[in-house]
Short mmCIF file of C-alpha atoms in Angstrom, two decimals:
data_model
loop_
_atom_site.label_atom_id
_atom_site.label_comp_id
_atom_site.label_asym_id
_atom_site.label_seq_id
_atom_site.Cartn_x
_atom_site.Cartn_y
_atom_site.Cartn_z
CA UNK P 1 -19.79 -11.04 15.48
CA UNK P 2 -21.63 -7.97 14.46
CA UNK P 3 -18.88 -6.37 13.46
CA UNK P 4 -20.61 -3.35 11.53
CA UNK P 5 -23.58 -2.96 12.53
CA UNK P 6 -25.51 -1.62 15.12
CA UNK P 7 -26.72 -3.79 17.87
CA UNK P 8 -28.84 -3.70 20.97
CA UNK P 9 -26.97 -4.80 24.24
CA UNK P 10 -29.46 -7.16 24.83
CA UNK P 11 -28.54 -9.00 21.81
CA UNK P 12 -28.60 -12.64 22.58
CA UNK P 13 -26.77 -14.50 19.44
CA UNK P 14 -27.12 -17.91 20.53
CA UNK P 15 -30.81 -17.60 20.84
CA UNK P 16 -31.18 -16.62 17.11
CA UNK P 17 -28.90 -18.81 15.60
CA UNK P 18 -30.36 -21.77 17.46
CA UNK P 19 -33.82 -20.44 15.61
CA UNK P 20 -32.38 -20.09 12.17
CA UNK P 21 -31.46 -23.48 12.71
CA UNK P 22 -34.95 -24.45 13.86
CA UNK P 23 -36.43 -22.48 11.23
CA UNK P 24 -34.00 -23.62 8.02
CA UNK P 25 -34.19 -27.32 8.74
CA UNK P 26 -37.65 -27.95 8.65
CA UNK P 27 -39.96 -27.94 5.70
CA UNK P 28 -42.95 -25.53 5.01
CA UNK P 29 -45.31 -28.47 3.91
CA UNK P 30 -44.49 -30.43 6.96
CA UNK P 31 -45.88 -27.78 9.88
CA UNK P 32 -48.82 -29.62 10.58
CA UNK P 33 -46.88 -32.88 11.02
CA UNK P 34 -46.10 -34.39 14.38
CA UNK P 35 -42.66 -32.83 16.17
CA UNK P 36 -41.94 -36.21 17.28
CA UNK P 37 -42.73 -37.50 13.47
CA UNK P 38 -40.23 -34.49 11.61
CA UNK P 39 -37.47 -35.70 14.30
CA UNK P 40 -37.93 -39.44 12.84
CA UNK P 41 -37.92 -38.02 9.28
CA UNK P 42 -34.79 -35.91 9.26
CA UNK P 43 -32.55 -36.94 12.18
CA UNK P 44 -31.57 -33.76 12.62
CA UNK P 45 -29.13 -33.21 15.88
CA UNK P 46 -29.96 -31.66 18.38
CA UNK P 47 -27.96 -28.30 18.82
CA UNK P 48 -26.74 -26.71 21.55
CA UNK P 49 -24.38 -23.63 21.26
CA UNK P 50 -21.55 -23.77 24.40
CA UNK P 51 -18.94 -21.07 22.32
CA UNK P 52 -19.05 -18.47 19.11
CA UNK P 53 -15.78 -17.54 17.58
CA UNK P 54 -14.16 -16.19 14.93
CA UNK P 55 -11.35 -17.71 12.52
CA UNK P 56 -8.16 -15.72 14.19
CA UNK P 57 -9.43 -16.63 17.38
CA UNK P 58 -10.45 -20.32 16.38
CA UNK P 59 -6.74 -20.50 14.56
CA UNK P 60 -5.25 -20.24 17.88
CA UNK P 61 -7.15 -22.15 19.71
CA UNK P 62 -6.96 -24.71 17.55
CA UNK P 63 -2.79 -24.52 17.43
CA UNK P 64 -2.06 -24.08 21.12
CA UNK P 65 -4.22 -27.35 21.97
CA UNK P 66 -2.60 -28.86 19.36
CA UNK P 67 1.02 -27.93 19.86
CA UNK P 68 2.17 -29.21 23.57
CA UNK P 69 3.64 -26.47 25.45
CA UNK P 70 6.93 -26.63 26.24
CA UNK P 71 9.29 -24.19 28.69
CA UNK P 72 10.69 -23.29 25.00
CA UNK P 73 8.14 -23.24 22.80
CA UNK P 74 4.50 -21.66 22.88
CA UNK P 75 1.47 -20.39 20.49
CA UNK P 76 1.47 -16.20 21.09
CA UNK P 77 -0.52 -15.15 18.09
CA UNK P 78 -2.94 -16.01 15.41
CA UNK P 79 -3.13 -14.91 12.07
CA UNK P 80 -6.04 -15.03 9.32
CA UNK P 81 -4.16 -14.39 5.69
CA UNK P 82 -7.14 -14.98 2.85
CA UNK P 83 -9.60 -13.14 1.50
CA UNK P 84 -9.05 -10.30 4.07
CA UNK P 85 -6.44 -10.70 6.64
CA UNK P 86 -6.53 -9.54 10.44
CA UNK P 87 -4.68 -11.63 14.08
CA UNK P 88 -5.65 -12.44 17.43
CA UNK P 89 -2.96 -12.43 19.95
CA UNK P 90 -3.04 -13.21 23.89
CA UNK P 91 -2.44 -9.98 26.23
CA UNK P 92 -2.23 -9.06 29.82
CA UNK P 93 -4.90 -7.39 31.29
CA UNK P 94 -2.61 -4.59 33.02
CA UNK P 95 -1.76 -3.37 29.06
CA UNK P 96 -5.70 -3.29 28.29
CA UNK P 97 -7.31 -0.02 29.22
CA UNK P 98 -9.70 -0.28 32.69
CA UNK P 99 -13.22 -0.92 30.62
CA UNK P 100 -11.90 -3.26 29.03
CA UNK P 101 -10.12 -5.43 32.08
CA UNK P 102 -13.42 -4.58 34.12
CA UNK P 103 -15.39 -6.50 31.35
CA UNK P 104 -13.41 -9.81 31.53
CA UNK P 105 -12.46 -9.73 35.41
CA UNK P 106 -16.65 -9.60 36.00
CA UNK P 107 -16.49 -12.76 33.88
CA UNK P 108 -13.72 -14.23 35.73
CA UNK P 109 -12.01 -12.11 38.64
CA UNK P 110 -8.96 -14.56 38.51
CA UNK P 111 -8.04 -13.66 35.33
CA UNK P 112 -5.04 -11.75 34.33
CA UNK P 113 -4.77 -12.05 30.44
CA UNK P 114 -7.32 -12.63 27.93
CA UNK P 115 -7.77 -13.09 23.92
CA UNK P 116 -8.27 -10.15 21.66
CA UNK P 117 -9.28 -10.23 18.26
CA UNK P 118 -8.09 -7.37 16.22
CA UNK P 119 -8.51 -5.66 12.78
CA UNK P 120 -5.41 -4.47 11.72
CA UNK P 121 -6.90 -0.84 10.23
CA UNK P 122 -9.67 0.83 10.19
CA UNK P 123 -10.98 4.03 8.44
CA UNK P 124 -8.31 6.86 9.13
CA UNK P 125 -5.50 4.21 10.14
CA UNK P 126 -3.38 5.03 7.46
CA UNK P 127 -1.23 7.44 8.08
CA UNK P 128 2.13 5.41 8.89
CA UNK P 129 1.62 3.94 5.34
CA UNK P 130 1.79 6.96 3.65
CA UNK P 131 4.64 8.68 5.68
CA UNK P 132 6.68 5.83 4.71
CA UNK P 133 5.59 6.10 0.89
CA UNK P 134 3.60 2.48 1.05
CA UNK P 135 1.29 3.59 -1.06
CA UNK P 136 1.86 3.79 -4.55
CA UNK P 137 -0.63 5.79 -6.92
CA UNK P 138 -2.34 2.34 -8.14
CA UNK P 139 -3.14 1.86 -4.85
CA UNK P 140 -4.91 4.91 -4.37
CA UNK P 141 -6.83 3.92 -7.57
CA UNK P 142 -8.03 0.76 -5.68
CA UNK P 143 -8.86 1.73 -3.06
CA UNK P 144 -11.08 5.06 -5.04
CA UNK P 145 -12.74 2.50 -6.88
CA UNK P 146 -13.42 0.13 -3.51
CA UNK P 147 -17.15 0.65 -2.13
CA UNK P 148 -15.59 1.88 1.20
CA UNK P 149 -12.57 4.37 0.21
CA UNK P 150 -10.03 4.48 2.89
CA UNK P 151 -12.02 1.63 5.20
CA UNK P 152 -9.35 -0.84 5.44
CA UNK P 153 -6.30 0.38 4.10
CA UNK P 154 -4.24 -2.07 5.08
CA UNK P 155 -6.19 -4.99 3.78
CA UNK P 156 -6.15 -3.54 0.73
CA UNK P 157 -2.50 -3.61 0.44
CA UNK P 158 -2.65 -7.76 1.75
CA UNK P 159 -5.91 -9.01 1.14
CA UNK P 160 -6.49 -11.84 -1.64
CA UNK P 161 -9.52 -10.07 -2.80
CA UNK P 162 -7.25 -6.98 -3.59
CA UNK P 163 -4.01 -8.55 -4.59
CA UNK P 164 -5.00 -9.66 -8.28
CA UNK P 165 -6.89 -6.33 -8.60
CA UNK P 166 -3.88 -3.94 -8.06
CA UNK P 167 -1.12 -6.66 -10.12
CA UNK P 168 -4.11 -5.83 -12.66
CA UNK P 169 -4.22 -1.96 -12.21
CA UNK P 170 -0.23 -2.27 -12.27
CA UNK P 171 -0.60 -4.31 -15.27
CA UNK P 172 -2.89 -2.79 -17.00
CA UNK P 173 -0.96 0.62 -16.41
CA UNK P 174 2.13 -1.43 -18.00
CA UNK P 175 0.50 -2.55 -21.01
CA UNK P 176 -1.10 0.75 -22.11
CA UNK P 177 1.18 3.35 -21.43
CA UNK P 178 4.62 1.30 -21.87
CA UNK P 179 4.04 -1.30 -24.24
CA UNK P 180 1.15 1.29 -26.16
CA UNK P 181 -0.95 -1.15 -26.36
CA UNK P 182 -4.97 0.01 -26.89
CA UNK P 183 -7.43 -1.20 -23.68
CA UNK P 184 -9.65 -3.34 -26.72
CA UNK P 185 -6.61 -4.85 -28.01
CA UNK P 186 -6.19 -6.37 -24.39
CA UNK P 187 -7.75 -9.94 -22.78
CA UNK P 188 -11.10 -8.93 -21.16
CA UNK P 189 -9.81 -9.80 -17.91
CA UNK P 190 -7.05 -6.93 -17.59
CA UNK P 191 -9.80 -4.32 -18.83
CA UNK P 192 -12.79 -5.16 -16.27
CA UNK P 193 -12.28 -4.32 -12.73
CA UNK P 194 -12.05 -7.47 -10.07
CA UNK P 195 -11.78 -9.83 -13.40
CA UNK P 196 -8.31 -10.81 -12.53
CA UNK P 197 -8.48 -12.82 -9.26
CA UNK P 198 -5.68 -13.97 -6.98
CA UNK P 199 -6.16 -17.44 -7.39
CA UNK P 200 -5.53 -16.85 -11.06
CA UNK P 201 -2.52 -15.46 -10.27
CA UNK P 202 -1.24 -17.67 -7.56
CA UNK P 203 -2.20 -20.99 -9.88
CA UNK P 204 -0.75 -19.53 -12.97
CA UNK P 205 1.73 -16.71 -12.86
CA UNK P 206 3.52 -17.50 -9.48
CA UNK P 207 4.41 -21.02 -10.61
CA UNK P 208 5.25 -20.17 -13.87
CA UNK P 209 9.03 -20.92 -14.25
CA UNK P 210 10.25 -19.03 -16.86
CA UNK P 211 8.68 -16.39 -19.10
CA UNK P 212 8.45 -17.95 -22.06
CA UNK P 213 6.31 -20.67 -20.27
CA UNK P 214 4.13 -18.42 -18.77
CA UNK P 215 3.77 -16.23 -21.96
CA UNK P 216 2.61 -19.98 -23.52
CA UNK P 217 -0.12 -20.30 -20.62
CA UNK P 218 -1.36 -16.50 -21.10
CA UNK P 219 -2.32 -17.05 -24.39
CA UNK P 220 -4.49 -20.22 -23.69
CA UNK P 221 -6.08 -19.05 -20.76
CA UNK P 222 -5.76 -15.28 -20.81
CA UNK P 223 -6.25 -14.93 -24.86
CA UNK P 224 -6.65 -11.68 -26.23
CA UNK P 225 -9.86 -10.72 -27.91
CA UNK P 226 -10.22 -12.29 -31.41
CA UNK P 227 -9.84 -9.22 -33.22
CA UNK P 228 -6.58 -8.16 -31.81
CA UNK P 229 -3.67 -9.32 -33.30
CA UNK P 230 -1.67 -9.02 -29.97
CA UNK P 231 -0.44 -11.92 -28.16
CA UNK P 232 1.69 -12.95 -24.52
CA UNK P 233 5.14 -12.48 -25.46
CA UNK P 234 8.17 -13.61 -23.38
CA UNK P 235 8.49 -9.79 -22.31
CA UNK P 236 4.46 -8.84 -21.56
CA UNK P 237 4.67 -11.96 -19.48
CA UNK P 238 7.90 -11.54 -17.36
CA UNK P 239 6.98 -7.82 -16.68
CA UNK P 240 3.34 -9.72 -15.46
CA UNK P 241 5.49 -11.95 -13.41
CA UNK P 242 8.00 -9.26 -12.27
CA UNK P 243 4.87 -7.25 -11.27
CA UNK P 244 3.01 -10.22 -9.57
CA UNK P 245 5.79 -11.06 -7.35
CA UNK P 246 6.61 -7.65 -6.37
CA UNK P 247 3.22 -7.18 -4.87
CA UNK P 248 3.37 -10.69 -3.33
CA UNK P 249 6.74 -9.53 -1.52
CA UNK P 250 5.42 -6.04 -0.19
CA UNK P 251 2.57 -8.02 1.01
CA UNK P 252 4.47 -10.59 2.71
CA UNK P 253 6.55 -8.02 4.46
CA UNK P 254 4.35 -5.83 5.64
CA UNK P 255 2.25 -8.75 7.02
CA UNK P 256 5.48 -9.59 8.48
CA UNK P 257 5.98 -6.38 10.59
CA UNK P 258 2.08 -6.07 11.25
CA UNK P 259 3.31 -9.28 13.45
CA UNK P 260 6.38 -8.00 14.93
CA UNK P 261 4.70 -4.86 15.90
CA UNK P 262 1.50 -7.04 17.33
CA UNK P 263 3.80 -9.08 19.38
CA UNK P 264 6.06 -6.17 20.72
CA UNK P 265 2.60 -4.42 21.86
CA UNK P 266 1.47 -7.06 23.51
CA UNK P 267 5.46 -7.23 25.45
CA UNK P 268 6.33 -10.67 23.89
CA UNK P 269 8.99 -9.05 22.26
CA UNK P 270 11.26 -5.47 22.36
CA UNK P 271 11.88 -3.57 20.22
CA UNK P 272 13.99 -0.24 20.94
CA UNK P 273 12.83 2.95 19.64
CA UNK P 274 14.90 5.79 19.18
CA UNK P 275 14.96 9.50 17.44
CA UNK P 276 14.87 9.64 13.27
CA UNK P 277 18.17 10.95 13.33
CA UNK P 278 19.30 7.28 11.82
CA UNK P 279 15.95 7.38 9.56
CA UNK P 280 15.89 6.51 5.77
CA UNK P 281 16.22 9.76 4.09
CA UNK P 282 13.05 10.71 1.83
CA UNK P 283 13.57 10.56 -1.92
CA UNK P 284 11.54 11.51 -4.76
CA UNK P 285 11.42 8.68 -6.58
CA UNK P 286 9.95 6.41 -4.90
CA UNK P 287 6.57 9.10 -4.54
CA UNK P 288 3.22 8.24 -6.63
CA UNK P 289 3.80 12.02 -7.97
CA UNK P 290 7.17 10.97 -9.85
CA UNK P 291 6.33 8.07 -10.91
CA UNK P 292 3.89 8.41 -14.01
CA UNK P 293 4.49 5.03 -16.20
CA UNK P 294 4.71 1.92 -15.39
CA UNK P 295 8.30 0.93 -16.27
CA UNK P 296 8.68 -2.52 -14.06
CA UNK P 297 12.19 -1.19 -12.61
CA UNK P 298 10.28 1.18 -11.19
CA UNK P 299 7.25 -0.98 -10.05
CA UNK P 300 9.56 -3.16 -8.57
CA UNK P 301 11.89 -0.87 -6.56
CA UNK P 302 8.72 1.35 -5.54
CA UNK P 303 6.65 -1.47 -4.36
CA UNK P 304 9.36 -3.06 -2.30
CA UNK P 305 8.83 -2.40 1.39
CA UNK P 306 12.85 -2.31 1.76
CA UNK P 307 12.91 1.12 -0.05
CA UNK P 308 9.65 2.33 2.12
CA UNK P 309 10.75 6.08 2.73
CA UNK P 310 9.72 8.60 5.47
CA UNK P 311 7.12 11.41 4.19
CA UNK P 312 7.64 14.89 3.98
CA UNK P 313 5.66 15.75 7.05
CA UNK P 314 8.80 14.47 8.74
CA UNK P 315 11.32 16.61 7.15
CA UNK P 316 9.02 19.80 8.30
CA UNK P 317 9.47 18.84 12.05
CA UNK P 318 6.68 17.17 13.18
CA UNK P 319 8.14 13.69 13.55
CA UNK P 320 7.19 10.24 12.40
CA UNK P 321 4.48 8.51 12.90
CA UNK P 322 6.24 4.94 12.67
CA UNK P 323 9.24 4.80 15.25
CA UNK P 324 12.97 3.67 13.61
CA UNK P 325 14.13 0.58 15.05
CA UNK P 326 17.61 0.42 16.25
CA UNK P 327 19.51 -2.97 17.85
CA UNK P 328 18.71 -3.44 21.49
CA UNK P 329 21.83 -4.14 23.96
CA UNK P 330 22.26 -8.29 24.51
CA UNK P 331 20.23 -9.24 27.27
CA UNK P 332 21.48 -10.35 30.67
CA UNK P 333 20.00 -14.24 30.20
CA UNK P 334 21.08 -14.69 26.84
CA UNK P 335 22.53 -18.20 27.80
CA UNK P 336 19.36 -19.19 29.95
CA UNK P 337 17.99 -20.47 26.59
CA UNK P 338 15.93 -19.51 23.39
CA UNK P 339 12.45 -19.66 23.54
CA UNK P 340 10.24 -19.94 20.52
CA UNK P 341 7.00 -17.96 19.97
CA UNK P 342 4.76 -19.70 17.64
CA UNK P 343 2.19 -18.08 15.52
CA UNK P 344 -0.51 -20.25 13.78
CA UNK P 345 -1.63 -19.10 10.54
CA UNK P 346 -4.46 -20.05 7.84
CA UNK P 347 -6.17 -18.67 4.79
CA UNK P 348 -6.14 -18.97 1.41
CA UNK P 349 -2.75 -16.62 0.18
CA UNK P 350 -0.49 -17.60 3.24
CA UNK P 351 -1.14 -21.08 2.74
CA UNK P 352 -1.23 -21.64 -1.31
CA UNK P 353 0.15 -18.58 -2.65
CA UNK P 354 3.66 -20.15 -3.93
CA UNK P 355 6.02 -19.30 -1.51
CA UNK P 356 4.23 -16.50 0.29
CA UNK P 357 4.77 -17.81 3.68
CA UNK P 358 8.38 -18.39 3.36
CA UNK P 359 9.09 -14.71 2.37
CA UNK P 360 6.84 -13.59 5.66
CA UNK P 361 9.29 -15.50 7.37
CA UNK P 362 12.26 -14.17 6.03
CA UNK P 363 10.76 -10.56 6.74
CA UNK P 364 10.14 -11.58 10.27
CA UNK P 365 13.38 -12.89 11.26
CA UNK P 366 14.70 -9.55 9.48
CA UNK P 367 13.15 -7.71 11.36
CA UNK P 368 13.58 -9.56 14.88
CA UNK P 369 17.72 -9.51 13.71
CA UNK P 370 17.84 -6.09 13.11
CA UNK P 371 16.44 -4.99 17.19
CA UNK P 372 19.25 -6.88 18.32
CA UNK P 373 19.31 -10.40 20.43
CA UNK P 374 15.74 -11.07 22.59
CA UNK P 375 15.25 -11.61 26.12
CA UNK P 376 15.87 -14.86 26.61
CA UNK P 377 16.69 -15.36 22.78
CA UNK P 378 13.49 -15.98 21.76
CA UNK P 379 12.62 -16.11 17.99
CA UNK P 380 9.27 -15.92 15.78
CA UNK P 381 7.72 -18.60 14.02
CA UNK P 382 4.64 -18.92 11.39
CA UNK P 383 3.14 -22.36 11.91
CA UNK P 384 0.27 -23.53 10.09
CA UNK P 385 -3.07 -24.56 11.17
CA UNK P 386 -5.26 -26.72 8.91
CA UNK P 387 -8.89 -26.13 9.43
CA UNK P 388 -8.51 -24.60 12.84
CA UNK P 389 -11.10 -22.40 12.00
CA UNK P 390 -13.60 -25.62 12.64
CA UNK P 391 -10.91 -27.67 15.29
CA UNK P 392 -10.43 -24.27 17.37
CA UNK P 393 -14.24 -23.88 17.75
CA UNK P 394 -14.54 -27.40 18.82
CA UNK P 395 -11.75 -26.99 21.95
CA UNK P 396 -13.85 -23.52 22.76
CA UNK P 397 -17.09 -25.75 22.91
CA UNK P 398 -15.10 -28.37 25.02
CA UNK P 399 -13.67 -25.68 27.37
CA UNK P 400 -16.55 -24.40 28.04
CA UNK P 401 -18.70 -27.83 28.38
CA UNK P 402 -16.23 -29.17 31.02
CA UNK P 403 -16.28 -26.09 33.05
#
């Protein structure tokens, strides 16, 4: 809460949402009446604030009540995948730096892990994305045109208010310098910035199954304007789906190892790190500078996150930022058991987007494959939380109430 702006310490929150409340449910005309009379007339309930949240926090909350724990099977993480997209995941207190133990061990000296809430980026975060050629030069055009350049980088590569925005840069790109096509000539919605949403997308072009169906939909719903003679073809609309789902999987994947990485920082998981000398070799290609049209080969092989490369400032010496996984040797207890670390998820694009959560799942398990066999052969899995941004809250409140 507050996340922003600039706030006094004093700051009490509870306080001033309980008088919003006050002040929003009662009526101007109706001051002079009677307390006891306004209680009678709108029934109001009585509100008392016991816990404030957020929706990562809430989503795990809500999952690990739900979700009996087992010696095999608990909730590590949360995950928020909609409009913007950030996690919450459970840590010790030893990994936390001293200000930040001190602060929960006044609250409860007991305590030895607590929950944090994270962002994934913030302004200057984004480095690693460009050393391993993430971003493309229609990114870069986002996020220029974004009110905050360069705020949240990586939200703007996974966010569903940026997703149909770059498909429609990429599109756009397509359209005009491939297929020659004249901006006027084009639906109003691929011209104007933000026009093209992601639920379009996700309701329309993702569950499209062929081209030819999809070109049919285009030109009912997405119709160019009436003085153009151009309509969806079979083509224009497979390159739309082609780009479309290319974007989808790049999100999907790095969403994917934003979790891995989450969950091997906070030690539920290992992953070995050792020198670049095994490191994906940079190519030109796949660099915004070499890549001028929009052919869809292209879009598709540079968007992928398997053909991320490592940047130049790595070939002069000064090392990567990322580290370069390599297979970790199979752990003593390998036969004690597996255990299964859940992560709950909600949000809009994780949990409608056709098929969005399966391919984080397939990155995941990629990626957990590829360090070798876990400690105690544990394994990562997305598990969805229906309104646990309201059910979470609740179990705070009742936590907190019984105590």
């Amino acid at each position: 809460m507050g996340k922003g702006f600039a706030i006094t310490s004093d700051l009490n929150l509870r306080n001033i949402l309980l008088s919003g409340y006050e002040r929003h449910t009662r009526r101007p005309d109706d001051e002079d009446e009677p307390s006891s009379k306004r209680r009678k007339l709108f029934a109001l309930p009585k509100l008392k604030i016991a816990a404030i949240t957020n929706d990562a926090v809430a989503t795990l909350a809500s999952l690990a009540y739900a979700v009996k724990s087992l010696p095999n099977s608990r909730v590590a993480m949360g995950i928020i995948v909609g409009t913007g997209c950030n996690a919450t995941i459970l840590m010790k207190l030893s990994s936390l730096h001293e200000t930040k133990a001190n602060h929960v061990k006044s609250k409860d000296s007991e305590a030895v892990e607590t929950v944090i809430n994270t962002e994934w980026t913030l302004a200057g975060s984004a480095p690693p994305l460009k050393e391993l050629d993430i971003i493309t030069k229609w990114d870069i055009e986002l996020d220029r045109a974004c009110a905050r350049p360069g705020f949240q980088p990586f939200e703007y590569l996974t966010g569903g208010r940026y997703i149909g925005e770059l498909i429609r840069l990429i599109l756009f790109d397509y359209l005009t310098n491939v297929r020659g096509l004249a901006s006027k000539e084009l639906p109003a919605n691929l011209v104007q910035e933000y026009a093209l949403t992601t639920t379009y997308i996700s309701d329309n072009v993702a569950r499209a199954r062929s081209d030819l169906e999809l070109a049919d939909v285009l030109n009912h719903s997405l119709p160019s304007p009436e003085s153009s003679e151009w309509q969806w073809d079979a083509v224009c609309a497979g390159a739309f789906r082609k780009i479309a789902r290319t974007v989808q999987k790049r999100a999907a994947g790095l969403i994917a190892a934003a979790v891995v990485g989450l969950l091997a920082c906070a030690n539920e998981i290992e992953l070995k790190v050792e020198s670049t000398e095994n490191s994906p070799q940079p190519s030109s290609a796949a660099s915004p500078e070499h890549n001028g049209g929009a052919d869809v080969t292209a879009v598709t092989n540079f968007l992928s996150p398997s053909t991320s490369k490592v940047s130049t400032n790595a070939q002069r010496g000064n090392g990567p930022i990322v580290p370069v996984l390599s297979p970790t040797p199979t752990p003593a207890d390998w036969q004690s058991g597996p255990e299964e670390l859940v992560v709950a998820y909600t949000g809009g694009i994780i949990q409608h987007y056709p098929n969005f959560k399966n391919m984080c799942q397939q990155f995941i398990d990629r990626l957990i494959m590829r360090t070798g066999p876990q400690k105690s052969g544990k394994s990562v899995f997305l598990r969805e939380v229906s309104d646990g941004g309201v059910i979470g809250a609740g179990v705070l409140a009742g936590m907190v109430a019984n105590r």
